[in-house]
CSV table of C-alpha atoms and ligand atoms in Angstrom, one decimal:
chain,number,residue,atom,x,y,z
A,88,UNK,CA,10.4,15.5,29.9
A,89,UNK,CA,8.2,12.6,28.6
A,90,UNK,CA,5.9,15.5,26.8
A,91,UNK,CA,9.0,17.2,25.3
A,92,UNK,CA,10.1,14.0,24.0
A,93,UNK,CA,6.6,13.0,22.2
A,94,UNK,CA,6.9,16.5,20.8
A,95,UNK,CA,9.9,15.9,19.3
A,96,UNK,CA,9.4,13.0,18.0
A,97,UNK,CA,6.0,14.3,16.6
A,98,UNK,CA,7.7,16.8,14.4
A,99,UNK,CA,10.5,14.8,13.5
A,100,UNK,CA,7.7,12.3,12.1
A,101,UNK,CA,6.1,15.1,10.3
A,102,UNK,CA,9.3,16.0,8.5
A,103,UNK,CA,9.5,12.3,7.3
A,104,UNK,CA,6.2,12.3,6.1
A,105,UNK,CA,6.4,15.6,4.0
A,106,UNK,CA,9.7,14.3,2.5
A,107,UNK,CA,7.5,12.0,0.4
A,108,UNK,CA,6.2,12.0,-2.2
A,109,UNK,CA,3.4,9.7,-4.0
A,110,UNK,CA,3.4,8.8,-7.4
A,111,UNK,CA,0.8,9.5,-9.8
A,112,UNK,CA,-1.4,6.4,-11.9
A,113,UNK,CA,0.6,7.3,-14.7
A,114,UNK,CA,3.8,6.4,-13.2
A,115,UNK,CA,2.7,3.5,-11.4
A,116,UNK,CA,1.6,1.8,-14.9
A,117,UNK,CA,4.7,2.5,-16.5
A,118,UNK,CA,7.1,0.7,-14.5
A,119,UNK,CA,9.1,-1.9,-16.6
A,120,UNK,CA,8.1,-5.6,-16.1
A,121,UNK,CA,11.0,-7.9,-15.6
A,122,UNK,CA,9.6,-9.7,-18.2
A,123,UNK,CA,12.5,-12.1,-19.7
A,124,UNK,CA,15.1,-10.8,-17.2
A,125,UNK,CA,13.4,-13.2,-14.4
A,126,UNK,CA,13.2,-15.9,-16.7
A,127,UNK,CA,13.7,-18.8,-14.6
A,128,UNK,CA,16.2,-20.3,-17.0
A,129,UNK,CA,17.7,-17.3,-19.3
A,130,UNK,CA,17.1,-14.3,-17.9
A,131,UNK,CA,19.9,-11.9,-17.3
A,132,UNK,CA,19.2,-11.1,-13.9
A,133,UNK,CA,17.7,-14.5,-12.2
A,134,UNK,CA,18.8,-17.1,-13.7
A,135,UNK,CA,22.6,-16.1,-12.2
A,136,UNK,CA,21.5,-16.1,-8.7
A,137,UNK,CA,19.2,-19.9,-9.3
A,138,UNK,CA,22.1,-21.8,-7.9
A,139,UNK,CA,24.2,-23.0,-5.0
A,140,UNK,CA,26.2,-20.0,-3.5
A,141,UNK,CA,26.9,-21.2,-0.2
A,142,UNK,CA,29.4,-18.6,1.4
A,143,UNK,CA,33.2,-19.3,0.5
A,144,UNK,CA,32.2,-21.9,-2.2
A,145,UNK,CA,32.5,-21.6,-6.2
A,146,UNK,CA,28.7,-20.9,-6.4
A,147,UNK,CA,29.1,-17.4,-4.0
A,148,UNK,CA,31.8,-16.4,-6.1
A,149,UNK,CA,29.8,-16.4,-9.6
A,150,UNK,CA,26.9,-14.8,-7.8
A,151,UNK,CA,28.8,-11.7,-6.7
A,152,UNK,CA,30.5,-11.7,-10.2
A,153,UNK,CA,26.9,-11.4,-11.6
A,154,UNK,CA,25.9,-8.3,-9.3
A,155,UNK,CA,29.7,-6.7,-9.8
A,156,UNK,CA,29.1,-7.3,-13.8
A,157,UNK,CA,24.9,-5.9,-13.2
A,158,UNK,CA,26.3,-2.4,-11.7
A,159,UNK,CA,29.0,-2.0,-13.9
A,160,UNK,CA,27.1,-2.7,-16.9
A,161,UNK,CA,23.6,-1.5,-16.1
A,162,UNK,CA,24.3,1.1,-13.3
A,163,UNK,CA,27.7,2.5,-13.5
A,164,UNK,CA,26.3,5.8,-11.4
A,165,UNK,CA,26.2,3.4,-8.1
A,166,UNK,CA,29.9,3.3,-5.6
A,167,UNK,CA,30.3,-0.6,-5.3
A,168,UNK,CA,32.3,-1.8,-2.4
A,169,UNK,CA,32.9,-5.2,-0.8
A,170,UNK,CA,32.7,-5.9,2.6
A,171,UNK,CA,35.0,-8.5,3.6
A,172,UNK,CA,35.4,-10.9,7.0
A,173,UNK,CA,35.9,-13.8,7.8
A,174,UNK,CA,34.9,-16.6,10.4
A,175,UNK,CA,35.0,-20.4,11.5
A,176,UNK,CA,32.0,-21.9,11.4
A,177,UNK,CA,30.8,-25.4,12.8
A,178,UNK,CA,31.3,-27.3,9.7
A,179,UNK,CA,34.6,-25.8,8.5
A,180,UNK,CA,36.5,-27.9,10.9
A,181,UNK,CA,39.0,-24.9,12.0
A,182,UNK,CA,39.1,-23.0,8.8
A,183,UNK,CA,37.9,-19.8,8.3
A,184,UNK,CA,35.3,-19.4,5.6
A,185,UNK,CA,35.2,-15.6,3.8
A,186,UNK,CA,32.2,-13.6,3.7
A,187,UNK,CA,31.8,-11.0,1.4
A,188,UNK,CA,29.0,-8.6,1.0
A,189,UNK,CA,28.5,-6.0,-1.8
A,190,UNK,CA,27.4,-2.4,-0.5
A,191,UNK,CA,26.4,-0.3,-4.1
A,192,UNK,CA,25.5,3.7,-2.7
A,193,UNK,CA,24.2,5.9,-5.1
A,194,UNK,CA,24.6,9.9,-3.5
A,195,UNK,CA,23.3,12.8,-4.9
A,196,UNK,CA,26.3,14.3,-6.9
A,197,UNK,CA,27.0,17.2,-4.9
A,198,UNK,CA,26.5,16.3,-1.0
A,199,UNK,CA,29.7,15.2,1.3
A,200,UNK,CA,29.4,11.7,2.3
A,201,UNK,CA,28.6,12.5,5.7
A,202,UNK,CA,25.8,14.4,5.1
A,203,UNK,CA,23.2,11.9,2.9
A,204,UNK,CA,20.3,10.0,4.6
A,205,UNK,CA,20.2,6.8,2.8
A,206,UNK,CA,17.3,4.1,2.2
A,207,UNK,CA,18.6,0.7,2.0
A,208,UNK,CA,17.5,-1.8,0.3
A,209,UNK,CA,19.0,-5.4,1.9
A,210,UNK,CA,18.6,-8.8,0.9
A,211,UNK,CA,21.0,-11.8,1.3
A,212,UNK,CA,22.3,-14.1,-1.4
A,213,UNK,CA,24.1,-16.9,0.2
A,214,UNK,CA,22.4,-20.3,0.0
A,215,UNK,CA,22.1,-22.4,2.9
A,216,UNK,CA,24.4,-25.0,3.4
A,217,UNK,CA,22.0,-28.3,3.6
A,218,UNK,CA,20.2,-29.9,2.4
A,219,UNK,CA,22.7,-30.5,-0.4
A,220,UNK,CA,21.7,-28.4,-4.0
A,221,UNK,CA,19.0,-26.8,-1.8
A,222,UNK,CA,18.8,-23.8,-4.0
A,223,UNK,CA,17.0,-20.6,-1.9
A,224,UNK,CA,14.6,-19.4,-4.5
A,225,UNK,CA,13.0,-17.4,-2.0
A,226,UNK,CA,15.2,-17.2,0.4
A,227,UNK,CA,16.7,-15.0,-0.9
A,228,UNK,CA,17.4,-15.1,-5.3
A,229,UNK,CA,14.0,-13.4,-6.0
A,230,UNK,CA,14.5,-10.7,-3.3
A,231,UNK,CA,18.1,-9.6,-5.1
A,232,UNK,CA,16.9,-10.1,-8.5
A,233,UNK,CA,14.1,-8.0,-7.0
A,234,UNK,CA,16.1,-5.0,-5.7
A,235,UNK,CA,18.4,-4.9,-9.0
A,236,UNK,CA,15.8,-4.3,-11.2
A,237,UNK,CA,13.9,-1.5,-9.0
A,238,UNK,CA,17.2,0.2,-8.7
A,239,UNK,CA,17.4,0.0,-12.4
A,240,UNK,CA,14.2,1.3,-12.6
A,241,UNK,CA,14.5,4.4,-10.5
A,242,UNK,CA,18.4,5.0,-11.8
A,243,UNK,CA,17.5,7.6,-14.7
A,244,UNK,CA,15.0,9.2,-12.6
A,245,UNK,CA,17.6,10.5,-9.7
A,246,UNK,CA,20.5,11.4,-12.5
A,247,UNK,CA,17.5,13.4,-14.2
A,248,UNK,CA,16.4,14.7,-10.2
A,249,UNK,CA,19.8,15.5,-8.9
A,250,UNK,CA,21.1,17.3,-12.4
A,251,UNK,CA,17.9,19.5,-12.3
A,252,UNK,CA,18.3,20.2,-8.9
A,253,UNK,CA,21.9,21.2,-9.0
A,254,UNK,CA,21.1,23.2,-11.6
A,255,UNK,CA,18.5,25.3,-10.2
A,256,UNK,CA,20.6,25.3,-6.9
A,257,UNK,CA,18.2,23.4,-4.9
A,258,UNK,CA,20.5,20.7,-3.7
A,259,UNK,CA,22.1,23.0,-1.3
A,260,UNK,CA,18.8,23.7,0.4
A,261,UNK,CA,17.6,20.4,0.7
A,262,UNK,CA,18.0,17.3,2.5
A,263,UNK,CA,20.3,15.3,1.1
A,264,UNK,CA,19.0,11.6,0.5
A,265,UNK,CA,20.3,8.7,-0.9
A,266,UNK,CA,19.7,4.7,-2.0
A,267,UNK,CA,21.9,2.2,-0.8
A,268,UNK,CA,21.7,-1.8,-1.7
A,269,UNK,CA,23.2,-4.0,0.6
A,270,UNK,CA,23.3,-7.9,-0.4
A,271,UNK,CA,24.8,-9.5,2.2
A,272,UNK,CA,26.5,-12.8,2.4
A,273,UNK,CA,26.5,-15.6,5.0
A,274,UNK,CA,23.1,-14.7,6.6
A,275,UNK,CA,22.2,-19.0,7.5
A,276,UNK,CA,23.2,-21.0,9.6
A,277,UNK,CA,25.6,-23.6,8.5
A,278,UNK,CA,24.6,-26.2,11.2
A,279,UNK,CA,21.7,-24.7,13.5
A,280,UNK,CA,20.7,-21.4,13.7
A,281,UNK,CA,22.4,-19.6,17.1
A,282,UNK,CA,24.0,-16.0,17.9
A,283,UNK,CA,26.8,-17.2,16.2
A,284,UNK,CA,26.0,-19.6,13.9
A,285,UNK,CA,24.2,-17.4,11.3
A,286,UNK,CA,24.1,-13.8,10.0
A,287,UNK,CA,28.0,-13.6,9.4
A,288,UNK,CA,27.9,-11.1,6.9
A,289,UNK,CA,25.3,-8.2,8.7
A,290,UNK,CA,27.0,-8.9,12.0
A,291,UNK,CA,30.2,-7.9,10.7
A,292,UNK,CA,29.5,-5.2,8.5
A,293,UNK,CA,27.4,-3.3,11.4
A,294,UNK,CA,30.4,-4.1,13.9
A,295,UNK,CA,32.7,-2.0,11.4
A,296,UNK,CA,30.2,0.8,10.7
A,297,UNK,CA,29.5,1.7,14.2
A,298,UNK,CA,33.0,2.8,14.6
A,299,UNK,CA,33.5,4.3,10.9
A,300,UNK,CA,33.4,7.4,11.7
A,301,UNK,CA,32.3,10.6,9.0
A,302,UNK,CA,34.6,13.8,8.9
A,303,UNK,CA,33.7,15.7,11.9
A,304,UNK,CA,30.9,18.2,11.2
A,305,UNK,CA,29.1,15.8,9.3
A,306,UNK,CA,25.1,15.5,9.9
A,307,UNK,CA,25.4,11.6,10.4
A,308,UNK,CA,28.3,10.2,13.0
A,309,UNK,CA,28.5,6.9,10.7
A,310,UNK,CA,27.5,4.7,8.0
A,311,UNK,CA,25.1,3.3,10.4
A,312,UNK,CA,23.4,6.6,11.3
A,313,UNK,CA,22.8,7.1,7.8
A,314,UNK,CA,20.9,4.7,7.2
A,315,UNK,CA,17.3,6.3,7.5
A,316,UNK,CA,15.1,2.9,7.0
A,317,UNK,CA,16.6,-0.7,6.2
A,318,UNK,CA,13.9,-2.3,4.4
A,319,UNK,CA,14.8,-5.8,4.5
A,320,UNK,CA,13.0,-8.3,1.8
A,321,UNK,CA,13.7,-12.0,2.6
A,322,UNK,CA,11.2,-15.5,1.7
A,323,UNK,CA,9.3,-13.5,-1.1
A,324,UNK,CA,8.2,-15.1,-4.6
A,325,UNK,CA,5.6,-17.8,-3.3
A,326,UNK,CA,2.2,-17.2,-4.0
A,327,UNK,CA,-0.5,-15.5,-1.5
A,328,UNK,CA,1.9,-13.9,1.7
A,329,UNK,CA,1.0,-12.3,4.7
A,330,UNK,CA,3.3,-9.7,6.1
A,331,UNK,CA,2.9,-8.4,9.1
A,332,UNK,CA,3.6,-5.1,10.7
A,333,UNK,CA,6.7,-6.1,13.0
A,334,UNK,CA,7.9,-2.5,14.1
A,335,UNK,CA,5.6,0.0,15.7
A,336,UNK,CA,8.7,2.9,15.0
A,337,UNK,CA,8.3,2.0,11.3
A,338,UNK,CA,4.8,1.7,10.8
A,339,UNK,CA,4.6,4.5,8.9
A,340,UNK,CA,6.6,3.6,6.1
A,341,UNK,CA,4.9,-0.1,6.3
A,342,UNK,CA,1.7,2.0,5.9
A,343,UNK,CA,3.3,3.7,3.0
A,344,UNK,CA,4.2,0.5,1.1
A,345,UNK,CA,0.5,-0.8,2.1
A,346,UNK,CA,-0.8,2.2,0.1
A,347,UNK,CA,0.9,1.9,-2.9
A,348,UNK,CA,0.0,-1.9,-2.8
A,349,UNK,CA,-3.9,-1.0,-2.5
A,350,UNK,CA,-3.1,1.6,-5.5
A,351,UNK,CA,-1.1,-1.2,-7.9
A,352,UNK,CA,-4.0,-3.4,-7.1
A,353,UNK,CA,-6.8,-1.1,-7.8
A,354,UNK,CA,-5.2,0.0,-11.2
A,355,UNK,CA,-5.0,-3.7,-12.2
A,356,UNK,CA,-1.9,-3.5,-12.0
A,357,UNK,CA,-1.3,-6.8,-9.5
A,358,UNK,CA,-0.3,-9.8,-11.9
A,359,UNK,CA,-0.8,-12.4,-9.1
A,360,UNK,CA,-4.7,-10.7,-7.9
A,361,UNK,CA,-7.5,-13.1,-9.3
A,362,UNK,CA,-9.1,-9.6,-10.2
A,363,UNK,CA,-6.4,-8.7,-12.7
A,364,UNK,CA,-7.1,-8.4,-16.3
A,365,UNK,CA,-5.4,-11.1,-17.7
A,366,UNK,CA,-7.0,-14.0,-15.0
A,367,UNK,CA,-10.2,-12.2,-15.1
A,368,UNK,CA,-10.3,-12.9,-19.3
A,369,UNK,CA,-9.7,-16.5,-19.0
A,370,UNK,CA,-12.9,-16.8,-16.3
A,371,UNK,CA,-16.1,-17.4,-17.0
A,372,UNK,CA,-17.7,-16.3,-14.2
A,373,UNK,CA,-16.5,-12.2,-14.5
A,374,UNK,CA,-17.6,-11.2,-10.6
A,375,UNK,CA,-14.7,-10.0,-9.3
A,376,UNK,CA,-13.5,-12.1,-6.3
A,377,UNK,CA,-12.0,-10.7,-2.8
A,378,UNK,CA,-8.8,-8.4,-3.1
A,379,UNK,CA,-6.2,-10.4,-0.8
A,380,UNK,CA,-3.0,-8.3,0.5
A,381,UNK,CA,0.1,-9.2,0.9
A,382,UNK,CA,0.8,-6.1,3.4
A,383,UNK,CA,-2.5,-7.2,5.8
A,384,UNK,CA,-1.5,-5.1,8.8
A,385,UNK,CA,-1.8,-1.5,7.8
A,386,UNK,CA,-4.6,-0.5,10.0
A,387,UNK,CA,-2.4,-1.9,13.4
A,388,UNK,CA,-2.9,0.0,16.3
A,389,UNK,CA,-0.4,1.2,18.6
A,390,UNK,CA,-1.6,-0.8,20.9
A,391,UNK,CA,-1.4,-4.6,19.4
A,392,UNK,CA,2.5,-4.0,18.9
A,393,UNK,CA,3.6,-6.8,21.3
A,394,UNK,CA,7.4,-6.7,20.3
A,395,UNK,CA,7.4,-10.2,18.4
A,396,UNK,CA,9.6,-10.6,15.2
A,397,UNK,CA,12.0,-13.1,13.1
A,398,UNK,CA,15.3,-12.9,13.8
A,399,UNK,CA,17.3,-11.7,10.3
A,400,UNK,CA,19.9,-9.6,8.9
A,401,UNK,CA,18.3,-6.6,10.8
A,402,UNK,CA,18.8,-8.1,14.1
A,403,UNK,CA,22.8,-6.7,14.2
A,404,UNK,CA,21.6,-3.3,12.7
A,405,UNK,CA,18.6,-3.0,14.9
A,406,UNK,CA,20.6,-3.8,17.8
A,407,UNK,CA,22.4,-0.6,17.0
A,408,UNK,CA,19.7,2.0,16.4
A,409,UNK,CA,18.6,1.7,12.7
A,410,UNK,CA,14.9,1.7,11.6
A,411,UNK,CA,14.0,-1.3,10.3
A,412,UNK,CA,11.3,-2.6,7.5
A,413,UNK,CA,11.4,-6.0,7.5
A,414,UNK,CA,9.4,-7.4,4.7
A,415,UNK,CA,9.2,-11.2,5.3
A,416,UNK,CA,5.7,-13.3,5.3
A,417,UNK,CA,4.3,-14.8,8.8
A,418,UNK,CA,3.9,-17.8,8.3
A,419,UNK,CA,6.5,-18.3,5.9
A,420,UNK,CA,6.1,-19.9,2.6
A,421,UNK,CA,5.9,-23.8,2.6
A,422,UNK,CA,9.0,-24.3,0.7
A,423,UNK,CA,10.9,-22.8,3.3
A,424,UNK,CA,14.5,-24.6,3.6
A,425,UNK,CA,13.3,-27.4,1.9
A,426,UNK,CA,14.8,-28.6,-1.3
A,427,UNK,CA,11.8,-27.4,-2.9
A,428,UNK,CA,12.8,-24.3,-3.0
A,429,UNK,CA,13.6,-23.7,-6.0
A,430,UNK,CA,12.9,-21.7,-9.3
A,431,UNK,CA,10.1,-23.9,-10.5
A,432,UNK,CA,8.2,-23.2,-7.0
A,433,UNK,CA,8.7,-19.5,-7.4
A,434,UNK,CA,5.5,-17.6,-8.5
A,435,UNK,CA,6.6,-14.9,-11.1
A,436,UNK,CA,3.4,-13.0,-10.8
A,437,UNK,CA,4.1,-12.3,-7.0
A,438,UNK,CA,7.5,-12.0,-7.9
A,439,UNK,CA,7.1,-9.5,-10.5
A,440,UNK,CA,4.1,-7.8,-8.2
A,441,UNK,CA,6.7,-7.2,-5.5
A,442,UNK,CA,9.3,-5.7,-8.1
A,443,UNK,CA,6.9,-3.2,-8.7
A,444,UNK,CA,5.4,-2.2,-5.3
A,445,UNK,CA,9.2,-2.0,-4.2
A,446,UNK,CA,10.3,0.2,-7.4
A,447,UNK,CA,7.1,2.2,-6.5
A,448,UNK,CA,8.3,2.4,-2.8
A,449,UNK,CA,11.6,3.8,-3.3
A,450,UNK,CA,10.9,5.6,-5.6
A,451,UNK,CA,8.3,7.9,-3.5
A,452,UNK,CA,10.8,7.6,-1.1
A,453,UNK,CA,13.5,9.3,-3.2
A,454,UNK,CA,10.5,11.7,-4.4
A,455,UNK,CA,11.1,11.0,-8.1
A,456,UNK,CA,7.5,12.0,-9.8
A,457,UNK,CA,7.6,13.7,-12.4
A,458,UNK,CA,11.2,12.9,-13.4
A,459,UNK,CA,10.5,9.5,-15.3
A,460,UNK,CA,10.8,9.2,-18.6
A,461,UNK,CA,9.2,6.2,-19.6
A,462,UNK,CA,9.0,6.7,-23.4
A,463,UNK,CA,13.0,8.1,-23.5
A,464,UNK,CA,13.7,4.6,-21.5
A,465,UNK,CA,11.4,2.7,-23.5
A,466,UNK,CA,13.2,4.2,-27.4
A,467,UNK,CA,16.6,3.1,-25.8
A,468,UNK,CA,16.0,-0.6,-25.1
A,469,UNK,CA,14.0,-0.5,-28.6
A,470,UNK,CA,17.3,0.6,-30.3
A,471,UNK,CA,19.3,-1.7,-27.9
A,472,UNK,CA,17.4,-4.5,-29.7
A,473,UNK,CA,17.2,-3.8,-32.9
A,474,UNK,CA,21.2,-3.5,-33.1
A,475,UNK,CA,21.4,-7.0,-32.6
A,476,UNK,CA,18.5,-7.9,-34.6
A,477,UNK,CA,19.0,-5.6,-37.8
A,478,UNK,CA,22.9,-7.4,-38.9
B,1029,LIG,C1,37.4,-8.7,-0.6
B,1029,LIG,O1,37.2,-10.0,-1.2
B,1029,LIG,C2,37.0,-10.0,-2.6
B,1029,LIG,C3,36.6,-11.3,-3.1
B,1029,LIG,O2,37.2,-12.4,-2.4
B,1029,LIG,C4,38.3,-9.5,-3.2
B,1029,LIG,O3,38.3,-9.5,-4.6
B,1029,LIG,C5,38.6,-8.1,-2.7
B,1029,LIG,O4,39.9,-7.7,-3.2
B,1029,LIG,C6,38.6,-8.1,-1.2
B,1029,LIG,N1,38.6,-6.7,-0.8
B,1029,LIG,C7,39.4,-6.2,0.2
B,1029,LIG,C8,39.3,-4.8,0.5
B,1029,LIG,O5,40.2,-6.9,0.8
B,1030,LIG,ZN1,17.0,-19.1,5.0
């Protein structure tokens, strides 16, 4: 019995690990750069989340209008839903407060619903409730500004995948795989952090997929099952973080991400490594210093897997069966729920440097080399531009 089970899950690893596929140099270098968009101030896709948006105030509302406005306008491909529930929370004195959390899918074209292994990528955007103006730069605006623009990134690459492979009628033969973004609403506590004072949004949403079931027949019971890994991004955009290894069933894919990482900084590609060519210009002494990691824990043994982690929007989904990536820094940033946290104390390097090892992520993960087009992408924002500049 035990041996028939490592067996199993031996080959069932294997098939994970063929079904990705790295990424040449080539591809890793041409990655947009947020550049302007995470403009602390202007840009289209931070600057919207740099505010209060504590759940069931003003603030949440604009913030969810930004993401709505972001899919429709930038990736009308992806299904947008909103997950709506409510509950009364120790400062609402009776009331119930609304949580909504957005849920954008994007299938291949031709697969039943029931049938698509998804990766999802989850952050939160509510803004804790105290102290008053405390703003969440980290925690969590970066890591949704983040996972908008790497699903921009990978967007013409799956229509381009999915239209070839439908074409050539591959996408009856294989596994059908999908990207799902979850930003989830009412992940902090209002007044101290307990089972049910905090994660309103995830605990309600995986209460209602475990018992939404798929048409019979289908290769995944629920929208639960189908999730294949939740890679959860929380407290990143502060300089120099550590993150561990939490999960010993996910190590794999954390050993994934560490690869990439070591590639992105190797091609210079890092903006926040002291070796990168920019810093390395501006030094007089050109020896390059020590490579630090933000993923330090790639060679982790079995072994040293001692079942610690922070409790987060995985914890309801966890509970319930789903894989988990949880990609938060131990110890976490010093600006952690204090009113410091803010734009100004975000470090765009890191932030930009996680953009890309996440775009770079999911997209092996969605096996998508060789279907970028960097210079197509690259002519259209150039004539974008120049219709606004040229009257
Ligand atoms: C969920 O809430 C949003 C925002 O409050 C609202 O616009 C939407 O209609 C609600 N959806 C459902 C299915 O009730
Ligand atoms: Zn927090």
């Amino acid at each position: 019995m035990v041996l028939f089970s490592a067996f199993l899950s031996l080959v069932s690893l294997l098939s994970l690990a063929t079904a990705y596929g790295t990424l040449s140099d080539e591809t890793l270098k041409n990655f947009p750069s947020p550049g302007d968009e995470f403009n602390i101030k202007t840009g289209a896709i931070l600057a919207p989340i740099l505010r209060t948006r504590v759940s069931g105030t003003p603030g949440s509302t604009a913030v969810l209008q930004h993401f709505l406005d972001f899919f429709k306008n930038q990736l009308p491909e992806w299904n947008v839903e909103l997950h709506n529930s409510s509950a009364i929370t120790p400062v609402s004195n009776g009331e119930k407060i609304p949580f909504v959390n957005l849920i954008a899918t994007r299938d291949p074209p031709t697969s039943r619903v029931g049938d698509v292994g998804r990766l999802a990528l989850v952050a939160h955007y509510d803004s804790k409730f105290t102290p008053e103006g405390f703003i969440g730069a980290i925690d969590s605006a970066a890591p949704c500004a983040m996972i908008l623009h790497a699903a921009r990134s990978i967007d013409a690459a799956l229509t381009k995948k999915w239209k070839e492979m439908v074409a050539d009628g591959t996408d009856e033969l294989e596994e059908a795989k999908g990207v799902q973004i979850l930003l989830l609403d009412g992940e902090e506590a209002f007044k101290s952090w307990t089972a049910t004072d905090s994660l309103y949004g995830s605990r309600a949403l995986a209460e209602d997929w475990e018992f939404s079931y798929h048409p019979a027949a289908s290769t995944y019971r629920t929208p639960l099952d189908s999730i294949d890994l939740f890679l959860l991004l929380d407290l990143l955009g502060s300089s120099g973080p550590t993150i561990p290894s939490y999960f010993k069933t996910t190590h794999w894919a954390y050993k994934s991400m560490a690869a990439i990482e070591h590639r992105l900084r190797e091609l210079g590609l890092f903006k926040s490594s002291p070796n990168h060519p920019t810093k390395m210009a501006k030094r007089k002494n050109k020896k390059k210093r020590a490579e630090p990691r933000f993923l330090t824990e790639a060679d982790k043994g079995d072994k040293a897997f001692l079942g610690g982690y922070v409790e987060d929007d995985h914890v309801p989904f966890m509970a319930r069966g789903v894989e988990i990536l949880h990609i938060i820094p131990t110890p976490f940033p010093h600006v952690w729920h204090d009113i410091t946290d803010d734009g100004e104390h975000l470090d765009l390097d890191t932030v930009e440097d996680w953009t890309r090892l996440v775009t770079a992520f999911a997209a092996e993960w969605m096996e998508l080399e060789g279907f970028f087009d960097f210079r197509q992408q690259r002519r259209a924002e150039f004539t974008e531009k120049s219709e606004f500049e040229i009257p």
